[in-house]
Amino acid sequence: MSSSPDWKQLASELDGELYFDDLMRTLYATDASVYREMPQAVALPKNEADICKLIQFAHKNRTSLIPRTAGTSLAGQVVGPGIVVDVSRHLNRVLEIDPEQRQVRVQPGVVRNELNLALAPHKLFFAPETSTQNRAMIGGMVGNNSCGANSVIYGSTRDHLISARAVLSDGSIAQFDSLTPAQLEKKCVGDTLEAVIYRQLVDLLGKQENRDEIAREFPKPSIHRRNTGYALDSLASCAPFNQAGSPFNLCRLLAGSEGTLAFLVEITLACQPLPPPVAALVCVHCASIDEALRANLTALKFKPRSSELIDDRILECTKLNLEQRQNRFFVQGDPGAILAVELAGSNKEEVTETVAQLEAELRTAGLGYHYPVVWGADQSRVWNLRKAALGLLSNIPGDRKPVAVIEDTAVDPADLPGFVRDFDNLLEQHQLSAVHYGHAASGELHLRPILNLKNPNDRHLFRLLATEVAHLVKRYHGSLSGEHGDGRLRGEFLPFMVGKKNYSVCRSIKQCWDPENIFNPGKITDTPPMDTALRYEAGQTSREFRTVLNFSAAGGILRAAEQCNGSGDCRKTHLMGGTMCPSFMATRDEQATTRARANILREVLTRSSKANPFESDEVAAAMDLCLSCKGCKSECPSNVDVARLKAEWLQQVYDTQGVPLRSRLIASFSTAMKAASATPAVYNFLAGNPVTAKLLKQLAGFAPDRSLPALGKTTVRHWYHQNAKQGRSFPNGRVYLFCDEFTNFNDAELGIKTVQLLNRLGYEVVIPEHVDSGRAQISKGLLRDAQRLATRNVELLKDIITAETPLIGIEPSAILGFRDEIPDLVPDHLIRSAEDLGKNAFLIDEFITREADRAKIRGAAFTQESRRIKLHGHCHQKALSSVADTVKSLKLPGNYQVEVIPSGCCGMAGSFGYEKEHWTVSQQIGELVLFPAVRSAPSDTILAAPGTSCRHQIKDATGRIALHPAEILFDALA
C-alpha cells in the first residue's frame, strides 16, 4: 500500500463523505464478529460516481475497499485494513417497484423491513428474513446470501436475486442478468473485463470433470443453506451446463461473494405475494435439545413456514433483559428447549386443524410435554425473543462469552439430531458447553461454545474447535456456513470443505474478477489465519476503575462496555418502532449508535495509556448526541446502558477537569427554582420577556428558540401544607407522594391535581420528608452529588415505604430512578433497602392500574363522556416500566379511547433539547414521528404525555398543550 495516500484530495473529489480520523476508523474496525482491524479510512459514497472514484483511488494507492451496510457480519466480512465503504448513509433508495412483474429495484443500503413497508401496499414482500431484518440491508443480504427463519419455504437471497448493476474492479459498469445460451455466447466476446469474466466461467464450468468435482465435494443439494465458498454448485446447475437448469446468471455467484468480486450499486429482486393471512405458532416445550430436534422432523411433515430452536441458556438470558422478560409469556417453567413451529393457512379453522394434527402426532411420539399455541400479534413477541438471541448471549457476566466460530453449520435436517449429539460429545471432550439456537427446519443451528478469547488456552480452543467441527460437518456432507458466510473466519477451511481443486477454481475466479485484490481481500479465499486480528489480545487483562456507580454486576465499567457484541440493534430507524437510538434515527450516522458509544469507550479504556483514560476526545464526540433516554437499557439485547456509561464517564472527566458552568447550572436547577419561587411573577417575567430571556439563554448556552420553563404560582409542597386533608377518612389507605423538584416548582398545578385525584379515589396522600430525585445531577454526570441525594432519600424513605404504603411518583424520570440508578449509587449497607424501595415505587399510572385490578378503583368514578386521547410515552417509562399501564388507567373513563403514538424519544430528554448545539438534532428527532402525529390530531383530541420534558417539547414545536395522565383523570372524575 502507498505510505501516504492523499486523503484530503480524495475527500474533495467525492460527493459523499470521507473520514480518516481516529474516531471513525475505530468505530469501523469491528463488526458483530470477534475480529478487529483498523481501516485506513471510512467512505460514505453518495452515488455510483463516488464508487468509481474510490476504485480509481484504490488502484493508484494499492489499497482496498471493504463494502459495508449495517455491519452485523459474524465472520469478519466488513473489517479490513483498507477503506471501509459504508453505503447505508446515502445509497438507500427504493428505485422502482414493478407490481405486475413482482420485482423491485433498490440501492444496496435499503433496509429489508423498510423495503417491505414500501412493498406492502402492492401486497408483495421480499421474503428472506434474517434475525437482523429491522436493520439488515439488501446489499449485505446479497453479500452473505442471507436466509432467515422462513428459508424452508422461501430459500435464500440468491433465489430472489434477478439482476444487479455492478462496478467491476477496473471501474467499468456491468449489468448481470439471466442469459439465454445465445446471449451468454455474445457476452463472452470482446476484451472487456466483463467478457473475460464470462469466458473464464464458461470455460471452467464447461468441463465435465470440474462439474463432477463440484458435485462430489460441495455440500448436499438437499441442504437449503449452502454458503461455502463461491456458489460454483449453483452456477454449474444452470444452462448451458445443465439443459434442464435455470438460465445462466452471474447473480448466483455474486450472492454470497461477500463483496470480493464486484461492487453492487443496484439490485433487482423478485417479490412474493404476502404470506397466508392466518398463522399460528406452536411452541413445543421439550425436556432436551435432542428431543426438540426429533420433534422438528415431525413438524416438517406439516410443511411449516419455519421451525426454530431456542435452548435453555437463551431462555435463561431472557429473564435478565427488561424487554425480553415481557416476551416470555408463552414459556411454562424451565424447558430444556423450545421448538417454535409456524403453521399458516387461509383461515383459522384450517390452521387450527393442522395445529391439532401436529400436537397429536408429537404426543403419540412422546415428543414435547407442553404445546401452547400463539396467535396474532403475540407471535411477533415470540419471534422478537428468538431474534434477540445473539445480543442476549452477551449478557453472560465475565470474560467468557458464547463465541461465533462454529455458529453457522448446516446439515440435512434429517441428520441434525445425530450431528448435534456428535457436536455436544466433541465439546464434552474439551469440558465445554454451548448455546444452541437457530433454524431447525433447514438443518442450521447457531452453535456457540463459551470461550474467553482473552485467555491463550481458549484462543487455542477457538482454532481447535473450528478445525474439529469442520471435519464433523464434512462427515455429514454439510456446509460450514449456512448463511453467515466464510469471511475471514471460515475461509481458511475451504480447501478441506470443498476440496483443493475446487478451492483452486475459487481462487482463479477471484483473480479473474479482481486481479489487483481491490475488493474485500482476505475474505473467502487467501484469508489470514482465523485466530489473528481478534478483538481481544491474548493475555489481555481488563483494567479496573474506581467508579461512583456500581458496575460490579458486569464486572466493572470496562466489561459493561464490552457487553456490546456489535449486533447493531441500535441501527434500526424510526420506521421500525422503539426508542433506541434516537440520535441515530435522526442522523443515520454510525457515530450516533449505542454500538459506537460502547465500542469507543471499550477501545479507550482498553488501549489508552493516560492516567485518566476517560479524558478522550473520541469518547466525548461519540457521547455528545447521547440523550440518556434509556432506550438501550431495555431494547439492547446485550443490556448495554449507555446513559449509565455516559454519566460515569462525565464524572470521571470532571474529577480531573472540573465541572463546566452549564452542567453546574443544570444540576443546580432545583436550587435556582427554589430561590425564584419566592417571587414567581418576577422569574416568569424574566423568563418570558424576549430581551431578558435571550440574555438568560445566552448565559446558560441554551438554544435561542427554546422557551424557558415557567414557575407555578405556588409550589406543591406549600399548597399541600395548607390544604392537606388530614381529618377525613380514606377507605383505600395511605400512599406517599414523591414530590419531585420538576413537579414541585414548574408543574405545581399537576402535582396539586394528583393529590386531589388520589384523595377523591379514597387514598390519603402524604408527602414525606425527602430530597431531590438527583435526575438532573445524573443526566449531567455529577454522580457524587447524585449519590448524596440517593443515600439521603433511601435513609428517609426505607422505613415507611412498603407494598401497602407505596411511593407514588408523577415525573417518570424522577420516580423510576428508585428502580434504576439509586440502588447502584448508595453505600453497600443501603443497597438492599434501596432495592426494596424500588420495588414499591410506582408511577401514578402504574399505581392506579394496580388498584383498578384490585377493584379499589372503578370506572364508575369517572365520566361517561366520549373523548379521544393520543399518548406519547416517556422514554424512561418505556425502558423501565411500560406505557400499557398508562393506557389502561386512561381507559377507566369508559368511553375514553386511547391511541399510543408510535414515537420513540421526543428529542427533549431533560436538558439536551435546551442546549444550543443540540437544538437541531432535538427537533429532527421530534419530527420523525411525534410532531407530525401531534399536528395531525384534531383539536378536540386530548394529548397525553407523562414527561415534563415531553410536554415542553410538544408545546414549543407544535403549540399544542399536552397533559399528564393524572390531570386527564382528575378532569374526568364524575
PDB file of C-alpha atoms in Angstrom, residues 2 8 72 85 120 175 218 220 246 268 338 399 419 487 569 584 657 664 681 689 817 888 921 966:
ATOM      1  CA  SER A   2       1.121   3.570  -0.587  1.00  0.00           C
ATOM      2  CA  LYS A   8      -7.827  15.276   1.703  1.00  0.00           C
ATOM      3  CA  THR A  72     -23.713  -7.066  11.516  1.00  0.00           C
ATOM      4  CA  VAL A  85     -17.194   1.861   2.173  1.00  0.00           C
ATOM      5  CA  ALA A 120     -46.933  -3.810   1.373  1.00  0.00           C
ATOM      6  CA  GLN A 175     -25.279  -5.436 -15.694  1.00  0.00           C
ATOM      7  CA  PHE A 218     -19.738 -29.387  -2.278  1.00  0.00           C
ATOM      8  CA  LYS A 220     -25.519 -31.982  -0.253  1.00  0.00           C
ATOM      9  CA  SER A 246     -32.241 -22.273 -14.978  1.00  0.00           C
ATOM     10  CA  THR A 268     -33.308  -6.146  -8.643  1.00  0.00           C
ATOM     11  CA  ILE A 338     -38.491 -24.876  22.855  1.00  0.00           C
ATOM     12  CA  ASP A 399     -14.976 -12.571  30.035  1.00  0.00           C
ATOM     13  CA  PHE A 419     -24.918 -34.059  14.162  1.00  0.00           C
ATOM     14  CA  GLY A 487     -15.397 -14.165   5.719  1.00  0.00           C
ATOM     15  CA  ASP A 569     -29.906  -3.454  17.074  1.00  0.00           C
ATOM     16  CA  PHE A 584     -29.088   7.562  15.111  1.00  0.00           C
ATOM     17  CA  GLN A 657     -11.044  18.765  34.517  1.00  0.00           C
ATOM     18  CA  ARG A 664     -23.365  23.012  37.128  1.00  0.00           C
ATOM     19  CA  ALA A 681     -44.050  36.511  38.917  1.00  0.00           C
ATOM     20  CA  ASN A 689     -39.668  38.544  28.170  1.00  0.00           C
ATOM     21  CA  GLY A 817     -34.580   6.349  39.430  1.00  0.00           C
ATOM     22  CA  LYS A 888     -55.210   1.067  30.957  1.00  0.00           C
ATOM     23  CA  VAL A 921     -30.976  17.180  16.435  1.00  0.00           C
ATOM     24  CA  ALA A 966     -53.108  12.337  36.200  1.00  0.00           C
TER      25      ALA A 966
END
